[in-house]
Short mmCIF file of C-alpha atoms in Angstrom, two decimals:
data_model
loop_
_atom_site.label_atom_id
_atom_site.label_comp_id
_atom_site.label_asym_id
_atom_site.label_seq_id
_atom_site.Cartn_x
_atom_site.Cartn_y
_atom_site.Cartn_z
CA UNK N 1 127.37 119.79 -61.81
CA UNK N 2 126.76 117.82 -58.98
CA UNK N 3 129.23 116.78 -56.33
CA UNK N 4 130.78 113.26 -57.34
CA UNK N 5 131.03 110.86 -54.05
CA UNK N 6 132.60 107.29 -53.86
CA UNK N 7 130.37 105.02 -51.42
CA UNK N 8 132.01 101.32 -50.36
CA UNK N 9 129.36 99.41 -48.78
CA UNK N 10 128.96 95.61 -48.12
CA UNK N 11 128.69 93.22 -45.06
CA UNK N 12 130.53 93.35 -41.93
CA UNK N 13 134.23 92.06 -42.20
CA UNK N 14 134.46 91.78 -46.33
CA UNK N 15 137.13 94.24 -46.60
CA UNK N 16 135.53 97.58 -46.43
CA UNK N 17 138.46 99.51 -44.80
CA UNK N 18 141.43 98.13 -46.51
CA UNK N 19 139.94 99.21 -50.11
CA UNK N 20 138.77 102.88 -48.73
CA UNK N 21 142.38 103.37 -47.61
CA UNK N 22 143.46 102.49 -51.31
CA UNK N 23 140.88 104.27 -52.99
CA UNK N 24 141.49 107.52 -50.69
CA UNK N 25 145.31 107.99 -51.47
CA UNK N 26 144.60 107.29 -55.09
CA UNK N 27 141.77 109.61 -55.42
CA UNK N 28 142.92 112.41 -52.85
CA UNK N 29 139.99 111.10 -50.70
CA UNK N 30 138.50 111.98 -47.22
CA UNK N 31 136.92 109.13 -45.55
CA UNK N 32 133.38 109.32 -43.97
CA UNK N 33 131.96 106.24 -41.79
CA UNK N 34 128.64 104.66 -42.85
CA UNK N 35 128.49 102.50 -39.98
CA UNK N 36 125.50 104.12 -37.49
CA UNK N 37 127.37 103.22 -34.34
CA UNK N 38 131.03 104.31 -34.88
CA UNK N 39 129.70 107.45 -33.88
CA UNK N 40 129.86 106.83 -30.23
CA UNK N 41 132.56 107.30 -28.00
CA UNK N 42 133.92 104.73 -26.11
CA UNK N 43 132.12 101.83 -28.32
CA UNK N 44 135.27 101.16 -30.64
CA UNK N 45 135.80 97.55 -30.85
CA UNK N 46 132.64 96.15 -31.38
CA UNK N 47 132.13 98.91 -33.77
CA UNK N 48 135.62 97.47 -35.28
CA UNK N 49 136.67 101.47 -35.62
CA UNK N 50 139.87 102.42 -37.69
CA UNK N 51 142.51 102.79 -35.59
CA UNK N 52 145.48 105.60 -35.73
CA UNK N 53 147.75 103.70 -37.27
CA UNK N 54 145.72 101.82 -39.74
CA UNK N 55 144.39 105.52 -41.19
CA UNK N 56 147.69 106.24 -43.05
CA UNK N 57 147.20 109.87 -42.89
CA UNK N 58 143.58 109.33 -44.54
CA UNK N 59 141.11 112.45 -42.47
CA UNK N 60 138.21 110.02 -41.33
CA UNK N 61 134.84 111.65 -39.96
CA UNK N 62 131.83 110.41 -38.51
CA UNK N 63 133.26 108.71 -35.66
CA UNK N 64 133.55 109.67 -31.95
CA UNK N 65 130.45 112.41 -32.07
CA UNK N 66 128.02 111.09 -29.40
CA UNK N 67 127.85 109.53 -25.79
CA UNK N 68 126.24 106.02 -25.50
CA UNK N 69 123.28 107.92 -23.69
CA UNK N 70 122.68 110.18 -26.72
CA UNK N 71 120.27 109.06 -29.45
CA UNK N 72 121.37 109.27 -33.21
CA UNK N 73 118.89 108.61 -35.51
CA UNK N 74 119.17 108.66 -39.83
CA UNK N 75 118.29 112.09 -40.06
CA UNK N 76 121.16 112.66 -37.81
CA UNK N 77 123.47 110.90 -39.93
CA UNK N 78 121.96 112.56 -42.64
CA UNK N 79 122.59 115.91 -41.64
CA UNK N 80 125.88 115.44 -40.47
CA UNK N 81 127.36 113.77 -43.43
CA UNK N 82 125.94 115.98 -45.86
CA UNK N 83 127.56 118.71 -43.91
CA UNK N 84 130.80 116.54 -44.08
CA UNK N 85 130.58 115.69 -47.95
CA UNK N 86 129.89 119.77 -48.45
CA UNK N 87 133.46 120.37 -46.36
CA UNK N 88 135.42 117.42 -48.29
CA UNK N 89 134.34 118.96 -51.27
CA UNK N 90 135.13 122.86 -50.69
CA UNK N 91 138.80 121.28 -50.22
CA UNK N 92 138.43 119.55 -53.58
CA UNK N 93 138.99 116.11 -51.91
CA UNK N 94 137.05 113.10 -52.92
CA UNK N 95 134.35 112.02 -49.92
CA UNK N 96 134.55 108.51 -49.58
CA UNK N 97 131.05 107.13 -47.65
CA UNK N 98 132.22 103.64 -46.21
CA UNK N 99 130.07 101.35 -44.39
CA UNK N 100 127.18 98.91 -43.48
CA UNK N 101 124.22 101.06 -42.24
CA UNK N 102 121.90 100.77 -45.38
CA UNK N 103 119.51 102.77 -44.80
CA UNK N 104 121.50 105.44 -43.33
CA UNK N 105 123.79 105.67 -46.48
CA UNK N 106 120.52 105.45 -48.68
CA UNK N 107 118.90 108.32 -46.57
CA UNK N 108 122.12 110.50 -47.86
CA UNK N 109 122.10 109.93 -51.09
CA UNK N 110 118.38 110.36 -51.90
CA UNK N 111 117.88 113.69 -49.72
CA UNK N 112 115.27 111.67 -47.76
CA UNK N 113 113.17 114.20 -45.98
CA UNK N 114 112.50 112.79 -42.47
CA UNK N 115 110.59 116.45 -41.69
CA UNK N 116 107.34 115.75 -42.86
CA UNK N 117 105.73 113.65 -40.62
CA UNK N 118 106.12 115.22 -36.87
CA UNK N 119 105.49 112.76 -34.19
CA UNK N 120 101.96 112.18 -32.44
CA UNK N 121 102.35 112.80 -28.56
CA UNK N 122 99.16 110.73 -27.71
CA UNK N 123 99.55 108.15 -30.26
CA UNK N 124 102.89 107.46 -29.43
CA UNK N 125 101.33 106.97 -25.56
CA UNK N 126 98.63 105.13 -26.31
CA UNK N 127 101.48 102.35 -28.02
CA UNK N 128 103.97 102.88 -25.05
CA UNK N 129 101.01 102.28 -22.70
CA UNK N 130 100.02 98.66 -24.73
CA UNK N 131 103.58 97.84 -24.71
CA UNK N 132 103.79 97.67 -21.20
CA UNK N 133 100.64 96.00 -21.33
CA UNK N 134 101.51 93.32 -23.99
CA UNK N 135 105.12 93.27 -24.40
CA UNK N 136 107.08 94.54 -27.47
CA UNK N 137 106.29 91.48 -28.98
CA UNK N 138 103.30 91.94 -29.27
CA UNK N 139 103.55 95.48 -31.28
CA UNK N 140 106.16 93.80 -33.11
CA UNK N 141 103.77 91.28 -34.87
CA UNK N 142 101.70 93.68 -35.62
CA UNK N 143 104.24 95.43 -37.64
CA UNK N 144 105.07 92.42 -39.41
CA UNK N 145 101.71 91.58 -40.19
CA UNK N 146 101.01 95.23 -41.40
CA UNK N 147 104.93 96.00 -42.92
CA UNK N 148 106.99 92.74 -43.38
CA UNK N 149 109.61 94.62 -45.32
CA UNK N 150 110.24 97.41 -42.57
CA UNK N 151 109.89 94.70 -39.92
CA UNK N 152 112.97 92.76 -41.53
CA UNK N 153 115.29 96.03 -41.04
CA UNK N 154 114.32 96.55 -37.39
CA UNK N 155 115.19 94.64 -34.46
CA UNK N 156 112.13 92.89 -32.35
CA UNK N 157 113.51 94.84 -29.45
CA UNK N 158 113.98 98.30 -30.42
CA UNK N 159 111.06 100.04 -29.04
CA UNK N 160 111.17 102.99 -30.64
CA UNK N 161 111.40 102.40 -34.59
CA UNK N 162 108.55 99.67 -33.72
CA UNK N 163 106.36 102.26 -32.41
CA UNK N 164 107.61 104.68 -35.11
CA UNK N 165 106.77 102.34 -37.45
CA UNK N 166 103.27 101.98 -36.03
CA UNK N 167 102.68 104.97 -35.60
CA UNK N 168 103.35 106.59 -39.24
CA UNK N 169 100.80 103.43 -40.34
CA UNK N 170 97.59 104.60 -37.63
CA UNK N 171 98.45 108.22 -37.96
CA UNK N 172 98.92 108.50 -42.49
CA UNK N 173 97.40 104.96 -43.42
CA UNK N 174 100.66 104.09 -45.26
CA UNK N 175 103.54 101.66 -44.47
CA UNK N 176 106.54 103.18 -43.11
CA UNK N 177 108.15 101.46 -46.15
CA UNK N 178 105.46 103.44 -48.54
CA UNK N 179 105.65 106.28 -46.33
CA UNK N 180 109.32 106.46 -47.08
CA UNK N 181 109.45 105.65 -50.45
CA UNK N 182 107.57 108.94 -50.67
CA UNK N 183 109.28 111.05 -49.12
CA UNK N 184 112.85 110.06 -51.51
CA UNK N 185 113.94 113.26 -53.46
CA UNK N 186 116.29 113.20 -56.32
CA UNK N 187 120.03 113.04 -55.31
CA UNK N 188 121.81 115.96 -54.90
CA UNK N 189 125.61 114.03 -55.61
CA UNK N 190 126.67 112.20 -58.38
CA UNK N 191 127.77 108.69 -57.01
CA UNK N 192 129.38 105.41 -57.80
CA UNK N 193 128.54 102.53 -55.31
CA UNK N 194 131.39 99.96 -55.04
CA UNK N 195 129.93 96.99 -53.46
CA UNK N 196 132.50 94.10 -52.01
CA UNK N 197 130.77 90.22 -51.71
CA UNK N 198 132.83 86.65 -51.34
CA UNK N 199 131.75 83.75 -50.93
CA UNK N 200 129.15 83.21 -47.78
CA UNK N 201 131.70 80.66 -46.26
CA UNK N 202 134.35 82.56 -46.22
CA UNK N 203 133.07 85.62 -45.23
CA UNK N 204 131.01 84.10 -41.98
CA UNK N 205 134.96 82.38 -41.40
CA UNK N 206 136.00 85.59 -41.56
CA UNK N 207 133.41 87.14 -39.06
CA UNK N 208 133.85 84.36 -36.51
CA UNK N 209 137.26 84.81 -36.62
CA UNK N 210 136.93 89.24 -36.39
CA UNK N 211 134.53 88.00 -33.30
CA UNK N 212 137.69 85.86 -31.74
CA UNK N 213 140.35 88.65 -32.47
CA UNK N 214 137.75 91.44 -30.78
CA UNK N 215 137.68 89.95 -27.65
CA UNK N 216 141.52 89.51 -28.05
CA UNK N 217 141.99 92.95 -28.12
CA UNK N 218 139.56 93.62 -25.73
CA UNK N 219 136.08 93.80 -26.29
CA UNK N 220 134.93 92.19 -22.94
CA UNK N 221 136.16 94.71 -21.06
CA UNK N 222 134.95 97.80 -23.12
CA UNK N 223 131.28 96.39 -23.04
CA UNK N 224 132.29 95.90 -18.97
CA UNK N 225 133.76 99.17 -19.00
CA UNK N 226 130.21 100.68 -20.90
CA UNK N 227 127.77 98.95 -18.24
CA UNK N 228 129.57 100.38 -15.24
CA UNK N 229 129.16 103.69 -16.55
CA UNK N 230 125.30 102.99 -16.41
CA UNK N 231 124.64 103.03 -20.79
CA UNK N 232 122.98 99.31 -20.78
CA UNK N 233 119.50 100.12 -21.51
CA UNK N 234 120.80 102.83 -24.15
CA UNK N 235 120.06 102.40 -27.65
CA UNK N 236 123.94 102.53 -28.65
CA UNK N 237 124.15 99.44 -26.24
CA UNK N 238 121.58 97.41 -28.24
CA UNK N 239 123.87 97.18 -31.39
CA UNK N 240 125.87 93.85 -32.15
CA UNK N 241 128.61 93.07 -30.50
CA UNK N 242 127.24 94.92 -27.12
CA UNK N 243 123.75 93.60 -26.16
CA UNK N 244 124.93 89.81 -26.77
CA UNK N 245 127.75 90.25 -23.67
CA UNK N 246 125.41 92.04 -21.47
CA UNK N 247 123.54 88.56 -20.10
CA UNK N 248 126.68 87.37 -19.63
CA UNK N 249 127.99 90.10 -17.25
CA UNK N 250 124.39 89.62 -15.62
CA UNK N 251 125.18 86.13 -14.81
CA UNK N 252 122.57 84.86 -17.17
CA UNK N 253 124.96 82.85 -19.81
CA UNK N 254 128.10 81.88 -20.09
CA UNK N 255 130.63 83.86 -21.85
CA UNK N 256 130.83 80.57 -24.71
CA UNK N 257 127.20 80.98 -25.10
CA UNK N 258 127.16 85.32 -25.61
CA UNK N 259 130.05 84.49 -28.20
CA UNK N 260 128.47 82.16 -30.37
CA UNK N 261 125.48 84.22 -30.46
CA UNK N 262 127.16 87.13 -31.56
CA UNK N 263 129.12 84.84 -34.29
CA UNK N 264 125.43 83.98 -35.16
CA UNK N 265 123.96 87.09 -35.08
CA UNK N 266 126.85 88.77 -36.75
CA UNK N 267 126.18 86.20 -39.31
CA UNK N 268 122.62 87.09 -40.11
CA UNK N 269 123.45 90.79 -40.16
CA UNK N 270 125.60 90.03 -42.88
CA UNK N 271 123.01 88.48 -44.72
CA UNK N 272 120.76 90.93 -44.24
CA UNK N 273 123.49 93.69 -45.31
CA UNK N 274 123.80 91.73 -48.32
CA UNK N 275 119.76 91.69 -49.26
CA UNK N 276 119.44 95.44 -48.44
CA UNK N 277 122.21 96.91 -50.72
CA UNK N 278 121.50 93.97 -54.12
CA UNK N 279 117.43 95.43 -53.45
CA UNK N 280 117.47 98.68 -52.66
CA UNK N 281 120.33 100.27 -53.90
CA UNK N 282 122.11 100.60 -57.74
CA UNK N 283 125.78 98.85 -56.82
CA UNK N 284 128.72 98.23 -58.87
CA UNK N 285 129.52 94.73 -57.45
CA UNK N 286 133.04 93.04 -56.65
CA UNK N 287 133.68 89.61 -55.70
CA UNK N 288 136.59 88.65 -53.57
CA UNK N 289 138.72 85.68 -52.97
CA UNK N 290 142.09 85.71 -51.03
CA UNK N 291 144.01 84.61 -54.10
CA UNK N 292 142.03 87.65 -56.36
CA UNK N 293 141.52 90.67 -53.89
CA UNK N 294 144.45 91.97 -55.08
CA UNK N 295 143.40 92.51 -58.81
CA UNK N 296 139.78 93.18 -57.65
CA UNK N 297 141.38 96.45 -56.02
CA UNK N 298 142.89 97.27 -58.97
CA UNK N 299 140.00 96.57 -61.27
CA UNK N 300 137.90 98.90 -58.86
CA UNK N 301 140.76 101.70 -58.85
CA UNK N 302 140.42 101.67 -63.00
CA UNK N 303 136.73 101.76 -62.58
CA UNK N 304 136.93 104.59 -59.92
CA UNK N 305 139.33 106.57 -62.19
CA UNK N 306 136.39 106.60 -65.06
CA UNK N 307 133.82 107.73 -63.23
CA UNK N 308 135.90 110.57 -61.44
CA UNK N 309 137.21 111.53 -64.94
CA UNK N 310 134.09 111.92 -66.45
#
């Protein structure tokens, strides 16, 4: 039989944590973090990471495994939660996957094999060398022109899964969204997707307002704290809630500018969240009010018990 495991996804600020915390102590659970940059240390409240207190008692994993200056890529995650899910399970606990990173969680669950394809030293140059030239912008069109669907999931600035993404395309003659849809094995786990959704009002309320309490509790001074230690032009540093703050500590903007762009781009990350999981993945959805969240636990709980039972 193959291993069961419980994966909570939806957008950013929906409820996510609260319900894993319920669903753990129900289920004898073990929590594992789908979000790609709770894995680095020091980044913890842009990330919005548990803390202690909030755990009650619940093991979480997946968080606190890298420096800013170390790249983590999906096969990483891959390998390390499968490792994670194998140790939950030889303690017959419940692994719990809970988080935002789509294609991360979707790279898990479908064995994706990311060692096919090895990289191409000179073609990989030859696109550095026109991106100095040109500008990422400039490879980033291309993309889109050649790959609209992979250019949606990747930001315009991240160099290197736009040259990836380039590169698979001149070096197979495929898409890196056909290239990938290739290289998707059968699951090796058994596994119920709970997804959480509310109304798009409410929710980008509720992310402006995470956004506000954040910088209450101090997020301007961990992104200061992360650029004195030299990790700006890291890749960890170009995730929301970071790379929005650093023109402001330049002198470029003003802090009320760098907030309302991260409320904005926090926004459209939700959005996109939202369009990744409803096309790409098979999930049980769940949608939450303030007056219902309440029974919409409890109707998830039952629906958790069946498929655990069975």
């Amino acid at each position: 039989m193959k291993q069961k495991v419980i994966v909570i996804v939806g957008p950013t600020a929906v409820g996510k944590t609260r319900l894993s915390i319920e669903v753990a102590k129900k289920f004898n659970g073990e929590i594992i973090s789908g979000d790609s940059m709770q894995v680095y240390k020091g980044m913890d409240i842009g990330t919005a990471k548990i803390k202690e207190e909030e755990t009650e008692g619940i093991p979480h994993h997946m968080i606190d495994l890298k420096s800013p200056n170390e790249e983590f890529s999906a096969r990483d995650f891959q390998y390390y939660v499968q490792k994670y899910i194998k140790e939950i399970s030889a303690r017959n606990h419940i692994p719990i996957i809970v988080g935002g990173s789509g294609l991360y969680i979707q790279a898990v669950l479908h064995d994706y094999n990311f060692s096919n394809e090895k990289r191409d030293d000179a073609l990989t140059k030859n696109l550095e060398a026109e991106m100095e030239q040109f500008g990422i912008e400039h490879l980033f069109k291309r993309l889109k022109a050649i790959d609209p669907i992979q250019a949606e999931k990747i930001h315009p600035n991240n160099n290197r899964r736009v040259i990836r993404a380039l590169e698979i395309y001149q070096k197979t003659g495929l898409t890196m969204t056909e290239y990938q849809k290739q290289q998707a094995g059968e699951s090796p786990y058994e596994s119920m997707l709970v997804g959480l959704e509310m109304d798009r009002t409410l929710l980008y309320n509720r992310i402006n307002k995470r956004i506000e309490d954040m910088v209450k509790q101090g997020l301007l001074e961990e992104v200061k704290s992360l650029i004195d230690k030299g990790y700006t032009n890291y890749q960890s540093m170009k995730a929301i809630g970071y790379k929005e703050l650093i023109p402001y500590f330049a002198g470029e903007v003003s802090l009320e500018d760098s907030l309302e762009i991260l409320k904005r781009n926090s926004r459209r990350y939700a959005k996109r969240q939202y369009t990744w999981f409803k096309n790409k993945m098979d999930v049980n959805w769940y949608e939450l009010t303030p007056l219902t969240i309440n029974e919409k636990f409890h109707d998830i709980l039952v629906d958790l018990a069946g498929f655990i039972e069975s």
